[in-house]
Amino acid sequence: MFAIRRATTAEEFEIARQLFREYRRAISQFGPDICFQSFDRELDVLPEMYGHPRGALFLATRSTDGETVGCVGLRALEPGVCEMKRLYVRESARGHGLGRHLVDALLAEARKLGYNRMRLDTLEPMTAARALYASLGFREIPPYNEHPVNGTSFLELTL
């Protein structure tokens, strides 16, 4: 069993920083250091980038031991459009639908904040994530920003 909560405290944002660093290491297996040109700056400004009123950051905690095992972020892109970032579930917690629960919480929050579209980018080798996004109704769109890696897909969901 897992509990999902919105990060609001300095301690929770520090846990998110640790998970973001793990995420970066985990996806490095797919090639060059993708889309992390300003990663260190992102870590420095997590509460501003993913904080209320225009963003959100959710953490998932395993009920049995209290370990935080997953995260996902939401940030504003343009009026009415937000972006999902850094969906990550630790390997020890995979296979329980936790990624879907995190995304469901994020989608509900995006609607609550008044967004009408959510975008994201993902890599071809990330098959589990791509299957999740397809099952939720995300559709391919043209690139909405410059991306340094071939094989990146850009997706959007009408909320």
JSON list of C-alpha atoms in Angstrom, two decimals:
[
{"chain": "A", "resi": 1, "resn": "MET", "atom": "CA", "xyz": [0.00, 0.00, 0.00]},
{"chain": "A", "resi": 2, "resn": "PHE", "atom": "CA", "xyz": [1.17, 3.52, -0.79]},
{"chain": "A", "resi": 3, "resn": "ALA", "atom": "CA", "xyz": [0.19, 7.02, 0.27]},
{"chain": "A", "resi": 4, "resn": "ILE", "atom": "CA", "xyz": [0.47, 9.93, -2.15]},
{"chain": "A", "resi": 5, "resn": "ARG", "atom": "CA", "xyz": [0.91, 13.46, -0.85]},
{"chain": "A", "resi": 6, "resn": "ARG", "atom": "CA", "xyz": [1.73, 16.86, -2.22]},
{"chain": "A", "resi": 7, "resn": "ALA", "atom": "CA", "xyz": [5.19, 18.15, -1.30]},
{"chain": "A", "resi": 8, "resn": "THR", "atom": "CA", "xyz": [4.90, 21.34, 0.74]},
{"chain": "A", "resi": 9, "resn": "THR", "atom": "CA", "xyz": [7.76, 21.38, 3.25]},
{"chain": "A", "resi": 10, "resn": "ALA", "atom": "CA", "xyz": [11.49, 21.97, 2.82]},
{"chain": "A", "resi": 11, "resn": "GLU", "atom": "CA", "xyz": [12.08, 18.38, 3.94]},
{"chain": "A", "resi": 12, "resn": "GLU", "atom": "CA", "xyz": [9.67, 17.01, 1.31]},
{"chain": "A", "resi": 13, "resn": "PHE", "atom": "CA", "xyz": [11.30, 19.08, -1.44]},
{"chain": "A", "resi": 14, "resn": "GLU", "atom": "CA", "xyz": [14.70, 17.73, -0.35]},
{"chain": "A", "resi": 15, "resn": "ILE", "atom": "CA", "xyz": [13.36, 14.17, -0.67]},
{"chain": "A", "resi": 16, "resn": "ALA", "atom": "CA", "xyz": [12.10, 15.12, -4.14]},
{"chain": "A", "resi": 17, "resn": "ARG", "atom": "CA", "xyz": [15.58, 16.37, -5.06]},
{"chain": "A", "resi": 18, "resn": "GLN", "atom": "CA", "xyz": [17.01, 12.97, -4.11]},
{"chain": "A", "resi": 19, "resn": "LEU", "atom": "CA", "xyz": [14.39, 11.19, -6.23]},
{"chain": "A", "resi": 20, "resn": "PHE", "atom": "CA", "xyz": [15.04, 13.55, -9.17]},
{"chain": "A", "resi": 21, "resn": "ARG", "atom": "CA", "xyz": [18.75, 12.68, -8.96]},
{"chain": "A", "resi": 22, "resn": "GLU", "atom": "CA", "xyz": [17.89, 8.95, -8.95]},
{"chain": "A", "resi": 23, "resn": "TYR", "atom": "CA", "xyz": [15.62, 9.53, -11.95]},
{"chain": "A", "resi": 24, "resn": "ARG", "atom": "CA", "xyz": [18.46, 11.21, -13.81]},
{"chain": "A", "resi": 25, "resn": "ARG", "atom": "CA", "xyz": [20.78, 8.26, -13.10]},
{"chain": "A", "resi": 26, "resn": "ALA", "atom": "CA", "xyz": [18.08, 5.74, -14.07]},
{"chain": "A", "resi": 27, "resn": "ILE", "atom": "CA", "xyz": [17.40, 7.26, -17.48]},
{"chain": "A", "resi": 28, "resn": "SER", "atom": "CA", "xyz": [21.08, 7.78, -18.27]},
{"chain": "A", "resi": 29, "resn": "GLN", "atom": "CA", "xyz": [21.03, 4.16, -19.50]},
{"chain": "A", "resi": 30, "resn": "PHE", "atom": "CA", "xyz": [19.06, 5.38, -22.53]},
{"chain": "A", "resi": 31, "resn": "GLY", "atom": "CA", "xyz": [21.80, 7.60, -23.87]},
{"chain": "A", "resi": 32, "resn": "PRO", "atom": "CA", "xyz": [23.27, 11.04, -23.35]},
{"chain": "A", "resi": 33, "resn": "ASP", "atom": "CA", "xyz": [22.34, 13.24, -20.44]},
{"chain": "A", "resi": 34, "resn": "ILE", "atom": "CA", "xyz": [18.95, 14.11, -21.88]},
{"chain": "A", "resi": 35, "resn": "CYS", "atom": "CA", "xyz": [17.16, 17.37, -21.23]},
{"chain": "A", "resi": 36, "resn": "PHE", "atom": "CA", "xyz": [19.24, 18.14, -18.19]},
{"chain": "A", "resi": 37, "resn": "GLN", "atom": "CA", "xyz": [20.92, 21.31, -19.42]},
{"chain": "A", "resi": 38, "resn": "SER", "atom": "CA", "xyz": [19.44, 23.22, -16.48]},
{"chain": "A", "resi": 39, "resn": "PHE", "atom": "CA", "xyz": [18.91, 20.29, -14.10]},
{"chain": "A", "resi": 40, "resn": "ASP", "atom": "CA", "xyz": [20.99, 21.78, -11.28]},
{"chain": "A", "resi": 41, "resn": "ARG", "atom": "CA", "xyz": [19.02, 25.02, -11.51]},
{"chain": "A", "resi": 42, "resn": "GLU", "atom": "CA", "xyz": [15.78, 23.02, -11.45]},
{"chain": "A", "resi": 43, "resn": "LEU", "atom": "CA", "xyz": [16.90, 21.35, -8.22]},
{"chain": "A", "resi": 44, "resn": "ASP", "atom": "CA", "xyz": [17.67, 24.76, -6.74]},
{"chain": "A", "resi": 45, "resn": "VAL", "atom": "CA", "xyz": [14.21, 26.14, -7.47]},
{"chain": "A", "resi": 46, "resn": "LEU", "atom": "CA", "xyz": [11.97, 23.10, -6.95]},
{"chain": "A", "resi": 47, "resn": "PRO", "atom": "CA", "xyz": [9.47, 24.85, -4.66]},
{"chain": "A", "resi": 48, "resn": "GLU", "atom": "CA", "xyz": [9.13, 27.75, -7.08]},
{"chain": "A", "resi": 49, "resn": "MET", "atom": "CA", "xyz": [8.94, 25.59, -10.22]},
{"chain": "A", "resi": 50, "resn": "TYR", "atom": "CA", "xyz": [6.61, 22.94, -8.83]},
{"chain": "A", "resi": 51, "resn": "GLY", "atom": "CA", "xyz": [4.88, 24.86, -6.04]},
{"chain": "A", "resi": 52, "resn": "HIS", "atom": "CA", "xyz": [1.43, 26.28, -5.60]},
{"chain": "A", "resi": 53, "resn": "PRO", "atom": "CA", "xyz": [-0.39, 28.07, -7.22]},
{"chain": "A", "resi": 54, "resn": "ARG", "atom": "CA", "xyz": [0.77, 27.05, -10.73]},
{"chain": "A", "resi": 55, "resn": "GLY", "atom": "CA", "xyz": [2.51, 23.75, -10.06]},
{"chain": "A", "resi": 56, "resn": "ALA", "atom": "CA", "xyz": [2.57, 20.68, -7.86]},
{"chain": "A", "resi": 57, "resn": "LEU", "atom": "CA", "xyz": [4.94, 17.93, -6.81]},
{"chain": "A", "resi": 58, "resn": "PHE", "atom": "CA", "xyz": [3.62, 14.64, -5.49]},
{"chain": "A", "resi": 59, "resn": "LEU", "atom": "CA", "xyz": [5.51, 12.05, -3.47]},
{"chain": "A", "resi": 60, "resn": "ALA", "atom": "CA", "xyz": [4.53, 8.41, -2.93]},
{"chain": "A", "resi": 61, "resn": "THR", "atom": "CA", "xyz": [5.38, 6.73, 0.36]},
{"chain": "A", "resi": 62, "resn": "ARG", "atom": "CA", "xyz": [5.26, 3.01, 1.07]},
{"chain": "A", "resi": 63, "resn": "SER", "atom": "CA", "xyz": [2.93, 2.44, 4.02]},
{"chain": "A", "resi": 64, "resn": "THR", "atom": "CA", "xyz": [4.84, -0.53, 5.44]},
{"chain": "A", "resi": 65, "resn": "ASP", "atom": "CA", "xyz": [8.12, 1.29, 6.09]},
{"chain": "A", "resi": 66, "resn": "GLY", "atom": "CA", "xyz": [7.51, 4.98, 5.35]},
{"chain": "A", "resi": 67, "resn": "GLU", "atom": "CA", "xyz": [10.06, 5.07, 2.53]},
{"chain": "A", "resi": 68, "resn": "THR", "atom": "CA", "xyz": [9.35, 7.62, -0.20]},
{"chain": "A", "resi": 69, "resn": "VAL", "atom": "CA", "xyz": [9.49, 5.58, -3.40]},
{"chain": "A", "resi": 70, "resn": "GLY", "atom": "CA", "xyz": [8.12, 7.79, -6.17]},
{"chain": "A", "resi": 71, "resn": "CYS", "atom": "CA", "xyz": [7.43, 11.27, -7.44]},
{"chain": "A", "resi": 72, "resn": "VAL", "atom": "CA", "xyz": [5.93, 13.30, -10.26]},
{"chain": "A", "resi": 73, "resn": "GLY", "atom": "CA", "xyz": [5.85, 17.04, -10.94]},
{"chain": "A", "resi": 74, "resn": "LEU", "atom": "CA", "xyz": [3.60, 19.53, -12.67]},
{"chain": "A", "resi": 75, "resn": "ARG", "atom": "CA", "xyz": [4.72, 22.92, -13.93]},
{"chain": "A", "resi": 76, "resn": "ALA", "atom": "CA", "xyz": [3.16, 25.68, -15.98]},
{"chain": "A", "resi": 77, "resn": "LEU", "atom": "CA", "xyz": [4.13, 25.98, -19.64]},
{"chain": "A", "resi": 78, "resn": "GLU", "atom": "CA", "xyz": [1.76, 28.62, -20.99]},
{"chain": "A", "resi": 79, "resn": "PRO", "atom": "CA", "xyz": [-1.77, 29.79, -20.16]},
{"chain": "A", "resi": 80, "resn": "GLY", "atom": "CA", "xyz": [-4.00, 26.72, -19.88]},
{"chain": "A", "resi": 81, "resn": "VAL", "atom": "CA", "xyz": [-1.12, 24.29, -20.54]},
{"chain": "A", "resi": 82, "resn": "CYS", "atom": "CA", "xyz": [0.99, 22.44, -18.00]},
{"chain": "A", "resi": 83, "resn": "GLU", "atom": "CA", "xyz": [3.77, 19.89, -18.27]},
{"chain": "A", "resi": 84, "resn": "MET", "atom": "CA", "xyz": [4.25, 16.61, -16.41]},
{"chain": "A", "resi": 85, "resn": "LYS", "atom": "CA", "xyz": [7.86, 16.14, -15.33]},
{"chain": "A", "resi": 86, "resn": "ARG", "atom": "CA", "xyz": [10.01, 13.56, -13.58]},
{"chain": "A", "resi": 87, "resn": "LEU", "atom": "CA", "xyz": [7.62, 10.64, -13.15]},
{"chain": "A", "resi": 88, "resn": "TYR", "atom": "CA", "xyz": [9.77, 8.17, -11.25]},
{"chain": "A", "resi": 89, "resn": "VAL", "atom": "CA", "xyz": [9.13, 5.07, -9.16]},
{"chain": "A", "resi": 90, "resn": "ARG", "atom": "CA", "xyz": [11.99, 3.30, -7.43]},
{"chain": "A", "resi": 91, "resn": "GLU", "atom": "CA", "xyz": [12.62, -0.19, -8.73]},
{"chain": "A", "resi": 92, "resn": "SER", "atom": "CA", "xyz": [11.63, -1.73, -5.36]},
{"chain": "A", "resi": 93, "resn": "ALA", "atom": "CA", "xyz": [8.12, -0.27, -5.71]},
{"chain": "A", "resi": 94, "resn": "ARG", "atom": "CA", "xyz": [7.44, -0.99, -9.38]},
{"chain": "A", "resi": 95, "resn": "GLY", "atom": "CA", "xyz": [4.74, -3.35, -10.58]},
{"chain": "A", "resi": 96, "resn": "HIS", "atom": "CA", "xyz": [2.03, -2.14, -8.20]},
{"chain": "A", "resi": 97, "resn": "GLY", "atom": "CA", "xyz": [0.43, 0.57, -10.36]},
{"chain": "A", "resi": 98, "resn": "LEU", "atom": "CA", "xyz": [2.10, 3.34, -8.40]},
{"chain": "A", "resi": 99, "resn": "GLY", "atom": "CA", "xyz": [3.06, 5.30, -11.52]},
{"chain": "A", "resi": 100, "resn": "ARG", "atom": "CA", "xyz": [-0.61, 5.38, -12.55]},
{"chain": "A", "resi": 101, "resn": "HIS", "atom": "CA", "xyz": [-1.66, 6.54, -9.07]},
{"chain": "A", "resi": 102, "resn": "LEU", "atom": "CA", "xyz": [0.90, 9.34, -9.15]},
{"chain": "A", "resi": 103, "resn": "VAL", "atom": "CA", "xyz": [-0.24, 10.44, -12.61]},
{"chain": "A", "resi": 104, "resn": "ASP", "atom": "CA", "xyz": [-3.92, 10.24, -11.58]},
{"chain": "A", "resi": 105, "resn": "ALA", "atom": "CA", "xyz": [-3.19, 12.55, -8.64]},
{"chain": "A", "resi": 106, "resn": "LEU", "atom": "CA", "xyz": [-1.32, 14.91, -10.95]},
{"chain": "A", "resi": 107, "resn": "LEU", "atom": "CA", "xyz": [-4.12, 14.98, -13.53]},
{"chain": "A", "resi": 108, "resn": "ALA", "atom": "CA", "xyz": [-6.69, 15.77, -10.84]},
{"chain": "A", "resi": 109, "resn": "GLU", "atom": "CA", "xyz": [-4.50, 18.59, -9.54]},
{"chain": "A", "resi": 110, "resn": "ALA", "atom": "CA", "xyz": [-3.96, 20.00, -13.04]},
{"chain": "A", "resi": 111, "resn": "ARG", "atom": "CA", "xyz": [-7.72, 20.17, -13.57]},
{"chain": "A", "resi": 112, "resn": "LYS", "atom": "CA", "xyz": [-8.17, 21.77, -10.14]},
{"chain": "A", "resi": 113, "resn": "LEU", "atom": "CA", "xyz": [-5.57, 24.41, -11.06]},
{"chain": "A", "resi": 114, "resn": "GLY", "atom": "CA", "xyz": [-7.49, 25.23, -14.24]},
{"chain": "A", "resi": 115, "resn": "TYR", "atom": "CA", "xyz": [-5.27, 23.68, -16.88]},
{"chain": "A", "resi": 116, "resn": "ASN", "atom": "CA", "xyz": [-7.00, 22.29, -19.97]},
{"chain": "A", "resi": 117, "resn": "ARG", "atom": "CA", "xyz": [-4.01, 20.47, -21.53]},
{"chain": "A", "resi": 118, "resn": "MET", "atom": "CA", "xyz": [-1.06, 18.54, -20.15]},
{"chain": "A", "resi": 119, "resn": "ARG", "atom": "CA", "xyz": [2.10, 17.86, -22.12]},
{"chain": "A", "resi": 120, "resn": "LEU", "atom": "CA", "xyz": [5.13, 15.70, -21.54]},
{"chain": "A", "resi": 121, "resn": "ASP", "atom": "CA", "xyz": [8.11, 14.26, -23.34]},
{"chain": "A", "resi": 122, "resn": "THR", "atom": "CA", "xyz": [9.42, 10.73, -23.12]},
{"chain": "A", "resi": 123, "resn": "LEU", "atom": "CA", "xyz": [11.95, 8.44, -24.75]},
{"chain": "A", "resi": 124, "resn": "GLU", "atom": "CA", "xyz": [11.19, 5.46, -26.98]},
{"chain": "A", "resi": 125, "resn": "PRO", "atom": "CA", "xyz": [12.95, 2.93, -24.70]},
{"chain": "A", "resi": 126, "resn": "MET", "atom": "CA", "xyz": [10.74, 3.93, -21.75]},
{"chain": "A", "resi": 127, "resn": "THR", "atom": "CA", "xyz": [8.12, 1.39, -22.78]},
{"chain": "A", "resi": 128, "resn": "ALA", "atom": "CA", "xyz": [6.27, 1.09, -19.45]},
{"chain": "A", "resi": 129, "resn": "ALA", "atom": "CA", "xyz": [5.86, 4.85, -19.19]},
{"chain": "A", "resi": 130, "resn": "ARG", "atom": "CA", "xyz": [4.78, 5.11, -22.82]},
{"chain": "A", "resi": 131, "resn": "ALA", "atom": "CA", "xyz": [2.17, 2.38, -22.30]},
{"chain": "A", "resi": 132, "resn": "LEU", "atom": "CA", "xyz": [0.86, 4.21, -19.23]},
{"chain": "A", "resi": 133, "resn": "TYR", "atom": "CA", "xyz": [0.57, 7.50, -21.12]},
{"chain": "A", "resi": 134, "resn": "ALA", "atom": "CA", "xyz": [-1.22, 5.81, -24.04]},
{"chain": "A", "resi": 135, "resn": "SER", "atom": "CA", "xyz": [-3.68, 4.11, -21.68]},
{"chain": "A", "resi": 136, "resn": "LEU", "atom": "CA", "xyz": [-4.51, 7.51, -20.18]},
{"chain": "A", "resi": 137, "resn": "GLY", "atom": "CA", "xyz": [-5.23, 9.01, -23.60]},
{"chain": "A", "resi": 138, "resn": "PHE", "atom": "CA", "xyz": [-2.06, 10.99, -24.26]},
{"chain": "A", "resi": 139, "resn": "ARG", "atom": "CA", "xyz": [-1.50, 11.54, -28.00]},
{"chain": "A", "resi": 140, "resn": "GLU", "atom": "CA", "xyz": [1.65, 12.38, -29.96]},
{"chain": "A", "resi": 141, "resn": "ILE", "atom": "CA", "xyz": [2.10, 16.03, -30.89]},
{"chain": "A", "resi": 142, "resn": "PRO", "atom": "CA", "xyz": [4.85, 17.99, -32.66]},
{"chain": "A", "resi": 143, "resn": "PRO", "atom": "CA", "xyz": [7.76, 19.01, -30.42]},
{"chain": "A", "resi": 144, "resn": "TYR", "atom": "CA", "xyz": [6.85, 21.91, -28.16]},
{"chain": "A", "resi": 145, "resn": "ASN", "atom": "CA", "xyz": [10.43, 22.69, -27.20]},
{"chain": "A", "resi": 146, "resn": "GLU", "atom": "CA", "xyz": [13.90, 21.97, -28.45]},
{"chain": "A", "resi": 147, "resn": "HIS", "atom": "CA", "xyz": [15.12, 18.59, -27.31]},
{"chain": "A", "resi": 148, "resn": "PRO", "atom": "CA", "xyz": [18.66, 17.35, -27.77]},
{"chain": "A", "resi": 149, "resn": "VAL", "atom": "CA", "xyz": [17.97, 13.62, -28.14]},
{"chain": "A", "resi": 150, "resn": "ASN", "atom": "CA", "xyz": [16.66, 11.69, -31.13]},
{"chain": "A", "resi": 151, "resn": "GLY", "atom": "CA", "xyz": [13.84, 9.33, -30.27]},
{"chain": "A", "resi": 152, "resn": "THR", "atom": "CA", "xyz": [11.99, 11.71, -28.00]},
{"chain": "A", "resi": 153, "resn": "SER", "atom": "CA", "xyz": [8.22, 11.70, -28.24]},
{"chain": "A", "resi": 154, "resn": "PHE", "atom": "CA", "xyz": [6.10, 14.67, -27.27]},
{"chain": "A", "resi": 155, "resn": "LEU", "atom": "CA", "xyz": [2.63, 13.89, -25.93]},
{"chain": "A", "resi": 156, "resn": "GLU", "atom": "CA", "xyz": [-0.45, 15.82, -24.89]},
{"chain": "A", "resi": 157, "resn": "LEU", "atom": "CA", "xyz": [-3.69, 15.08, -23.09]},
{"chain": "A", "resi": 158, "resn": "THR", "atom": "CA", "xyz": [-6.80, 17.24, -23.12]},
{"chain": "A", "resi": 159, "resn": "LEU", "atom": "CA", "xyz": [-7.93, 17.50, -19.51]}
]
